[in-house]
Short mmCIF file of C-alpha atoms in Angstrom, two decimals:
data_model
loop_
_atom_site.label_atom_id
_atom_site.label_comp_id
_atom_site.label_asym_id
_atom_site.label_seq_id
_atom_site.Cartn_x
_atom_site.Cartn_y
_atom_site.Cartn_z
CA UNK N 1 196.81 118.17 -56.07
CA UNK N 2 193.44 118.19 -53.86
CA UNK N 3 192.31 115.76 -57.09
CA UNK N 4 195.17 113.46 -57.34
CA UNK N 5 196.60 114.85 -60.38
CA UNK N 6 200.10 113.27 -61.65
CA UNK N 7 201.26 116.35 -62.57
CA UNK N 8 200.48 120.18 -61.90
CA UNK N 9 201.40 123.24 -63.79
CA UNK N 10 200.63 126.70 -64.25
CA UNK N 11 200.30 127.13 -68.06
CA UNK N 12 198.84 130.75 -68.15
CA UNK N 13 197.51 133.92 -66.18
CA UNK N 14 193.73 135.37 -66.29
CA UNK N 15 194.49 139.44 -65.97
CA UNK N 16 191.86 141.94 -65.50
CA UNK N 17 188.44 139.59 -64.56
CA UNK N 18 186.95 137.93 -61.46
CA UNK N 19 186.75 134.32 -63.93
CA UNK N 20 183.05 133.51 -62.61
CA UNK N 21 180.36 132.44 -64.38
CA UNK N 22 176.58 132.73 -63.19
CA UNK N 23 174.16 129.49 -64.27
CA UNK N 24 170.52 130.06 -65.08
CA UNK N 25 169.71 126.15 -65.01
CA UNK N 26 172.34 123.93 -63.07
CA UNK N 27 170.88 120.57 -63.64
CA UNK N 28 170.38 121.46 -67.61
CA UNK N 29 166.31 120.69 -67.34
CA UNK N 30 166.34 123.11 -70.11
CA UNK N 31 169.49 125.50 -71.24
CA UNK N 32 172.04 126.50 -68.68
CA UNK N 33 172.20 129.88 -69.39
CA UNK N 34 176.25 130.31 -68.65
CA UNK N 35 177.03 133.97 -68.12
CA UNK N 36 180.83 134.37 -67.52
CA UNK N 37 180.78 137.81 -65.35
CA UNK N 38 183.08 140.43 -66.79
CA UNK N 39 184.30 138.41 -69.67
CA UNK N 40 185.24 141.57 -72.06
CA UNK N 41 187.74 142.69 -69.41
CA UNK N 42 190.13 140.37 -69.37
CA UNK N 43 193.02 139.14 -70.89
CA UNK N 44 194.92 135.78 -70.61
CA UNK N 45 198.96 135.29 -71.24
CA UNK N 46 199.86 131.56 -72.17
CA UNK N 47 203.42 129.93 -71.04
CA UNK N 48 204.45 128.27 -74.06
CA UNK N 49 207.32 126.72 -72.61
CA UNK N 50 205.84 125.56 -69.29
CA UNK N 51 202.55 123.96 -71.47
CA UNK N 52 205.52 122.66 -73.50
CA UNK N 53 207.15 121.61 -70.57
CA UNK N 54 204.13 119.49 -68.96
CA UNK N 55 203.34 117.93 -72.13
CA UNK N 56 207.35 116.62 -72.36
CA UNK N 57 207.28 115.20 -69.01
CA UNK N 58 203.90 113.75 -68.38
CA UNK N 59 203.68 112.49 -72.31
CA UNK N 60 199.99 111.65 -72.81
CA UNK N 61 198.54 109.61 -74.88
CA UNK N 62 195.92 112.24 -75.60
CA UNK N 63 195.32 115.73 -75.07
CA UNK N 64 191.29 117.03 -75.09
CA UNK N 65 191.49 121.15 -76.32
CA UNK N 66 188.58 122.65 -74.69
CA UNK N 67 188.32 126.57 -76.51
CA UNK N 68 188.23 129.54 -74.71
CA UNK N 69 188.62 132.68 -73.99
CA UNK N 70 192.49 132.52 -74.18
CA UNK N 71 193.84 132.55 -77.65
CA UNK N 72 194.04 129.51 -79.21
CA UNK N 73 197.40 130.27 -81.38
CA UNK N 74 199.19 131.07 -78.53
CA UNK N 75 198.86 126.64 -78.02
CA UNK N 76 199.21 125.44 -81.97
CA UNK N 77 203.12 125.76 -81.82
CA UNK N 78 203.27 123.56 -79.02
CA UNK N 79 200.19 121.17 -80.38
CA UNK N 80 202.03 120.93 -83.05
CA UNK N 81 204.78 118.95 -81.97
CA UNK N 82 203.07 116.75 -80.01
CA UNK N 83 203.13 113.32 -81.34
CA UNK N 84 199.75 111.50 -79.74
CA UNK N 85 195.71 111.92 -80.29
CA UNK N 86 194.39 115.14 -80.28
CA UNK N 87 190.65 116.09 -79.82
CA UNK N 88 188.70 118.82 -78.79
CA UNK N 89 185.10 119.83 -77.45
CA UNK N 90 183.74 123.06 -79.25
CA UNK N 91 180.81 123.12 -77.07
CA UNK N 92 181.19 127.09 -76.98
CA UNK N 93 182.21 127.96 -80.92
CA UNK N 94 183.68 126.93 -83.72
CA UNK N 95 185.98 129.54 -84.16
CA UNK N 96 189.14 128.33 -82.45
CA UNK N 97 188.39 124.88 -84.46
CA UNK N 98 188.40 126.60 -87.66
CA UNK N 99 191.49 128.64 -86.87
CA UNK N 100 192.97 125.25 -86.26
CA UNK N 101 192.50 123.25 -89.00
CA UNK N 102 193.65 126.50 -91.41
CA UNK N 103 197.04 125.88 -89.56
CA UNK N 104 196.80 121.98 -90.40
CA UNK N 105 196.23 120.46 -87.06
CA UNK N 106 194.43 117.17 -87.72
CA UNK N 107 192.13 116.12 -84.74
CA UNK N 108 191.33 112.40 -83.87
CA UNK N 109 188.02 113.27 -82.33
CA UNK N 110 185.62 116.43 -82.73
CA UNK N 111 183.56 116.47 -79.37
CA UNK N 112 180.61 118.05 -79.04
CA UNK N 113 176.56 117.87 -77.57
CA UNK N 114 173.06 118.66 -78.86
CA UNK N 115 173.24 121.95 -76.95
CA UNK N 116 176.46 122.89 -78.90
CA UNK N 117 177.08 126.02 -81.32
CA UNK N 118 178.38 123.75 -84.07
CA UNK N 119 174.82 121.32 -83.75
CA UNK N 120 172.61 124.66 -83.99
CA UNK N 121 174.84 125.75 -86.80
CA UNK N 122 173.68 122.41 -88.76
CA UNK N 123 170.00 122.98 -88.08
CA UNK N 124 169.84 120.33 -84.85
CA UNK N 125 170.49 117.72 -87.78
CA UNK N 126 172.77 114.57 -87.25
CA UNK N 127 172.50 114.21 -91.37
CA UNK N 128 173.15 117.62 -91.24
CA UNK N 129 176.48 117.51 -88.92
CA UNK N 130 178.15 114.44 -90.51
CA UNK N 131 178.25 116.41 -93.63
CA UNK N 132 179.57 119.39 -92.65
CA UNK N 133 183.02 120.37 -93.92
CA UNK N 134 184.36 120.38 -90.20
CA UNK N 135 183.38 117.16 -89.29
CA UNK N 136 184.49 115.90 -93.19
CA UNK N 137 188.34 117.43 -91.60
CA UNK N 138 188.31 114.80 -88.37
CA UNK N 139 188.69 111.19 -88.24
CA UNK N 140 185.47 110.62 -85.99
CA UNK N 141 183.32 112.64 -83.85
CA UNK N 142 181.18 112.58 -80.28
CA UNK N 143 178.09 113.72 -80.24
CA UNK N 144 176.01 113.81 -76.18
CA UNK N 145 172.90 113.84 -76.25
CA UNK N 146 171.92 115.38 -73.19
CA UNK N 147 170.39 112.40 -71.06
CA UNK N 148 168.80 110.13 -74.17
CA UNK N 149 172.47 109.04 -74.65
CA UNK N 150 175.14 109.29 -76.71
CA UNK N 151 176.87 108.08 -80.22
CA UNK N 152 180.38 107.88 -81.79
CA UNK N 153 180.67 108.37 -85.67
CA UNK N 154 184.41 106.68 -87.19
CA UNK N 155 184.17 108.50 -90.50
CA UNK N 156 187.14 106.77 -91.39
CA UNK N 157 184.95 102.94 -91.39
CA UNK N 158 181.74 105.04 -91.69
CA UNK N 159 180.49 103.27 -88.42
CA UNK N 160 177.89 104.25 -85.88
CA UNK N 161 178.55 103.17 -82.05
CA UNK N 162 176.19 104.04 -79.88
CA UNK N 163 175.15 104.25 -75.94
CA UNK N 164 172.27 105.08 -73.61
CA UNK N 165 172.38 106.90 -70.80
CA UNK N 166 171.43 106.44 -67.13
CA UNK N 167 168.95 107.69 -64.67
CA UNK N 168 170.24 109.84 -61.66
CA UNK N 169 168.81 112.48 -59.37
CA UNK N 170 170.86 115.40 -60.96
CA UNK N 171 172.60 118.15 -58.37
CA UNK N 172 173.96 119.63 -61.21
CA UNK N 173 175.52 118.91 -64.85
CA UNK N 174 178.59 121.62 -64.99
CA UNK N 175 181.33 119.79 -66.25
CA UNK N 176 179.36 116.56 -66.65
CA UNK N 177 180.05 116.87 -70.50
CA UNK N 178 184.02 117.03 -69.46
CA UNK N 179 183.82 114.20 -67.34
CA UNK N 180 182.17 111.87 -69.64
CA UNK N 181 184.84 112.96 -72.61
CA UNK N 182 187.56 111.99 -70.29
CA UNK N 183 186.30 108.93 -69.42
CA UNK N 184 185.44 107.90 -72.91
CA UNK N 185 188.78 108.97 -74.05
CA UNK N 186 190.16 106.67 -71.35
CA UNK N 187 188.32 103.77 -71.70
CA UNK N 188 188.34 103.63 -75.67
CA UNK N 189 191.79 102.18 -75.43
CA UNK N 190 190.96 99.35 -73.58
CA UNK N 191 187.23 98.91 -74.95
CA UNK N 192 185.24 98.42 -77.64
CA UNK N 193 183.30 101.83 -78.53
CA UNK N 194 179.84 101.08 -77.41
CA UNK N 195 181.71 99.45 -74.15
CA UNK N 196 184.01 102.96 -73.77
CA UNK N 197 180.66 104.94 -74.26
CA UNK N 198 178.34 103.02 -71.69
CA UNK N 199 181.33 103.48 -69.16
CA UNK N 200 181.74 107.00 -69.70
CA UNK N 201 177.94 107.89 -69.49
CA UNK N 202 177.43 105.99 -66.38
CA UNK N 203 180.51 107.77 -64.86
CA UNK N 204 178.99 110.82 -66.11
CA UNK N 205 175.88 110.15 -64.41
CA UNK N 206 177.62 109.25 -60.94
CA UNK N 207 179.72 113.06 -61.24
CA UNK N 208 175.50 114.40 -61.90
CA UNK N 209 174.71 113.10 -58.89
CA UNK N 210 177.24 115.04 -55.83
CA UNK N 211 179.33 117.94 -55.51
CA UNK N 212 180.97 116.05 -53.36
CA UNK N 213 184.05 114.72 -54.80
CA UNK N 214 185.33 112.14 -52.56
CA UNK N 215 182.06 110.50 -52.81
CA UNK N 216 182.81 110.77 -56.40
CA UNK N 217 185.87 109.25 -56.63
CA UNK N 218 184.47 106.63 -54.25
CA UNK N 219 181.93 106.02 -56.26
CA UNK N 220 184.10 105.16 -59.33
CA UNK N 221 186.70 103.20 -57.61
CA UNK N 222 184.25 100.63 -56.47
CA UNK N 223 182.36 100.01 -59.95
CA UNK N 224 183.35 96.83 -61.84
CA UNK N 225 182.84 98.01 -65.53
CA UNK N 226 181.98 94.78 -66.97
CA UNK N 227 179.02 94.91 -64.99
CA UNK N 228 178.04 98.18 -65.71
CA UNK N 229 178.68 97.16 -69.42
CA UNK N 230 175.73 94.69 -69.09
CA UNK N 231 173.30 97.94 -68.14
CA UNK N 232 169.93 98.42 -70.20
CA UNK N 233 169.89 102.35 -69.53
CA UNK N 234 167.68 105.01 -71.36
CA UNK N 235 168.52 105.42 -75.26
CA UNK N 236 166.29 108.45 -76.97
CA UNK N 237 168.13 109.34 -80.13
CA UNK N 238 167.36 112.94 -80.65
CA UNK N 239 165.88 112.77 -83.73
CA UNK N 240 163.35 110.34 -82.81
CA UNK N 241 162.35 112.57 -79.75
CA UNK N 242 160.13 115.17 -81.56
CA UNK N 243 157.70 112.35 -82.72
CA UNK N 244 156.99 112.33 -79.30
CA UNK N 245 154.02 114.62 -78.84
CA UNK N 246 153.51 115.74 -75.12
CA UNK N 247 150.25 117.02 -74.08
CA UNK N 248 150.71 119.76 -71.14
CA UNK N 249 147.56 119.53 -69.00
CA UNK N 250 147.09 122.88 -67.20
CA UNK N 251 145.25 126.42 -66.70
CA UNK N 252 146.82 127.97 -69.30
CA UNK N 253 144.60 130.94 -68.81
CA UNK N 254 145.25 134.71 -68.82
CA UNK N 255 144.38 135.19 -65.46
CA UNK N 256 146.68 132.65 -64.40
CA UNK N 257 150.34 132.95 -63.43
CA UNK N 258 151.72 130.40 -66.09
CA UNK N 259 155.22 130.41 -66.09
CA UNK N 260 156.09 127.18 -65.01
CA UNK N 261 153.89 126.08 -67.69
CA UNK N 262 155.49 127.87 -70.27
CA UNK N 263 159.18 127.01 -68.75
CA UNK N 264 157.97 123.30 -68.98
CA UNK N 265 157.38 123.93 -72.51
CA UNK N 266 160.43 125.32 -73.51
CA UNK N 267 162.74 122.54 -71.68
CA UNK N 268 160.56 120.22 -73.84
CA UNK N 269 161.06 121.91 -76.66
CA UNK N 270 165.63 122.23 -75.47
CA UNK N 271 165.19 118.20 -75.69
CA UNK N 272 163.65 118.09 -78.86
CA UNK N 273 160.50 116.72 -77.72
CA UNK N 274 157.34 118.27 -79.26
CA UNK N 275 154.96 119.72 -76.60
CA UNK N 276 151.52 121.31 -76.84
CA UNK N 277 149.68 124.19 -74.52
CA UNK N 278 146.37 123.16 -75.89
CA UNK N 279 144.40 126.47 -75.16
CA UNK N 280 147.10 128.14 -77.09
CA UNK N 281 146.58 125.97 -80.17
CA UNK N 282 142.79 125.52 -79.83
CA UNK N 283 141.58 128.21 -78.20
CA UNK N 284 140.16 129.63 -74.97
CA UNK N 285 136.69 128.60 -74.02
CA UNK N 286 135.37 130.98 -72.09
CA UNK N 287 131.50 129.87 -71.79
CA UNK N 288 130.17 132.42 -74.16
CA UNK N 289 131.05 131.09 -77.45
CA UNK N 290 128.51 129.27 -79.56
CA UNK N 291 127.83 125.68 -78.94
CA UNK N 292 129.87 124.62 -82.55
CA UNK N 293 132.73 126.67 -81.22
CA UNK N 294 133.19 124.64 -78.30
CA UNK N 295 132.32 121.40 -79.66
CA UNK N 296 135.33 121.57 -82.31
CA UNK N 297 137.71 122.69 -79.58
CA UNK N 298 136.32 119.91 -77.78
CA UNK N 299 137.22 117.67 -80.51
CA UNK N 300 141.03 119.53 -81.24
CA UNK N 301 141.81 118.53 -77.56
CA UNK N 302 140.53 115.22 -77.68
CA UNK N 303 142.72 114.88 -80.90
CA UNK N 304 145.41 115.97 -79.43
CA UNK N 305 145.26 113.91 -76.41
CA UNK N 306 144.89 110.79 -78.91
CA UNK N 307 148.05 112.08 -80.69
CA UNK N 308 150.27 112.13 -77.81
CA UNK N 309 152.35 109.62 -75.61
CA UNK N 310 152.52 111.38 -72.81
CA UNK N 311 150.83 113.75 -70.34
CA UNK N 312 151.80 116.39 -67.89
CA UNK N 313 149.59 117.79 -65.77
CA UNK N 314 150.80 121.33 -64.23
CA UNK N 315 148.50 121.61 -60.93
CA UNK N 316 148.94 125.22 -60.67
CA UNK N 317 145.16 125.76 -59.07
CA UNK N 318 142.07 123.42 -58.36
CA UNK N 319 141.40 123.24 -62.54
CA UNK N 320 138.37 120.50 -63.44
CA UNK N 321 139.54 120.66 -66.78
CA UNK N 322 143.06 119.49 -66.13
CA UNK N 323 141.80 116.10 -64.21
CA UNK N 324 139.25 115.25 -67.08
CA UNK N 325 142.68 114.87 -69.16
CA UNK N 326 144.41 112.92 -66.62
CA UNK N 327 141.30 110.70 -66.26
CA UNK N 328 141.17 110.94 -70.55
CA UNK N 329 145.11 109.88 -70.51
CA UNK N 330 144.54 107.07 -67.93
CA UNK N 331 141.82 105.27 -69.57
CA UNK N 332 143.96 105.52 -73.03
CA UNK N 333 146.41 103.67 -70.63
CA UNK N 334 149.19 106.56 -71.46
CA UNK N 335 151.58 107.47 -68.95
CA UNK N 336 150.73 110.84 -66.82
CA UNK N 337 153.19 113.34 -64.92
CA UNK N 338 152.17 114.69 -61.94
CA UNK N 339 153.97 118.07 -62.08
CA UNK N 340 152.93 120.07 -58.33
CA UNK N 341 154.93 122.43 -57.68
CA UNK N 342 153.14 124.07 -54.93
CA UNK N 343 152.46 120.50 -53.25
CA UNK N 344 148.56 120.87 -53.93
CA UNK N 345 147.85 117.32 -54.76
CA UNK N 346 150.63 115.11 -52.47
#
């Protein structure tokens, strides 16, 4: 009610658990690391009749299933008789989608991002994932590509639609993926699809950007959505991400605490991009090694500064080596990242 919601129920009970869940990585730089606290101990009871019930009086055009740790029979009666669009998000596992289809529920949309069970289960491959015999059972599906933008896939016309997706300093992206489905899911009626996906990304982006959620809804009710339909955006498919090779500038040494450096790597790595820790791949030069040994790592690092669009620099200590490759990058006329996390350089 707090939220404005038309209609209010109590559909089920959570027995036997405190329902929280800790977060590793709230903004989703790299994976969020959701670990729901005492999820083995409990048990949930659905209300048929009252879901029933809701879904009689408030008769949606749509109903989004999100899976979880209730059992998803206990809903399929009641789905079944329901007359609109059904889709769901199987974010978290396939299983209840599988379960579904086996009792001949037919989906409109299959929703899901590139940090989604079903994706990994298909290698990280778009190919890969329209081919699959879940997708093969829906009429299209959603696939979020965690901030290079999005794309919608009618199987039934064998049509691509496609997005970007915009720029915000993120608080946090828990439930971001939610609010972008139902905003898509809204809009699509009224829209075309790459219209209905530019909306719902950029509304998306606004939820990133508070916890606040009158400033939310604020935010929202003032846009006029035929001029956000006219926004450029950032659009990275996710295949095309890993031919970008990033060069992470840095002493990557033994003696050095690099953490950050390696976290930096793998939240590359969680976007598909293809980063490289040069002194891992080429070697550490300590001074001692013969003059042929350090002129061919020499030459592997200037290769792989040549090879790469980008540079990060982590300023972790006063490192020579780290500004010749900004100065390297620079004159190449590349693009650098100042990464100083201990405010070294300001």
């Amino acid at each position: 009610k707090k939220l404005n919601a038309q209609h209010t129920a109590i559909v089920g009970e959570i027995d036997g658990a405190s329902n929280v869940i800790t977060i590793q990585d709230s903004p989703e730089n790299g994976n969020q690391g959701y670990e729901e606290i005492l999820r083995k101990q409990s048990k949930v009871t659905i209300d048929q009749e009252e879901l029933s019930g809701i879904i009689e009086e408030y008769n949606p055009t749509d109903i989004i299933i999100y899976p979880g740790k209730y059992n998803i029979e206990d809903v399929l009666p009641v789905l079944k008789s329901f007359k609109g669009k059904l889709h769901i998000d199987v974010q978290y596992g396939t299983e209840s989608l599988k379960k579904m289809i086996a009792d001949n529920i037919n989906f409109d949309t299959i929703i899901l991002s590139t940090s989604s069970t079903l994706f990994e289960e298909n290698d990280f491959s778009v190919i890969n994932l329209v081919n699959s015999p879940l997708i093969a059972s829906t009429k299209s599906f959603l696939l979020k590509e965690n901030r290079g933008g999005s794309r919608y896939y009618d199987i039934i016309n064998r049509k691509w639609y496609e997005a970007p997706a915009f720029k915000t300093d993120t608080v946090h992206s828990v439930g971001v993926g939610d609010c972008f489905n139902a905003a898509f899911l809204s809009q699509k009626s009224q829209r075309t699809e790459e219209a209905a996906l530019k909306i719902a990304s950029y509304i998306a982006m606004l939820y990133a950007s508070t916890f606040v959620f009158d400033e939310f809804k604020e935010l929202v009710s003032s846009l006029d959505f035929n001029d956000v339909e006219m926004l450029l955006g950032n659009r990275i498919p996710w295949e095309e991400r890993e031919k970008h090779h990033i060069y992470i500038a840095g002493p990557d040494f033994p003696d050095v605490d690099t953490r950050l450096i390696e976290e930096l790597y793998n939240n590359l790595k969680y976007h598909n991009f293809t980063p490289h820790r040069p002194v891992l791949e080429n070697g550490l030069i300590t001074g001692s090694e013969s003059e042929e040994q350090q002129e061919e790592a020499y030459r592997n690092d200037i290769a792989l500064l040549e090879k790469s669009s980008l540079l990060i620099a982590v300023i972790l200590n006063d490192d020579p080596g780290t500004y010749v490759e900004i100065g390297w990058m620079a004159r190449s006329g590349k693009p650098v990242i100042i990464f100083d996390p201990y405010k070294q350089v300001r």
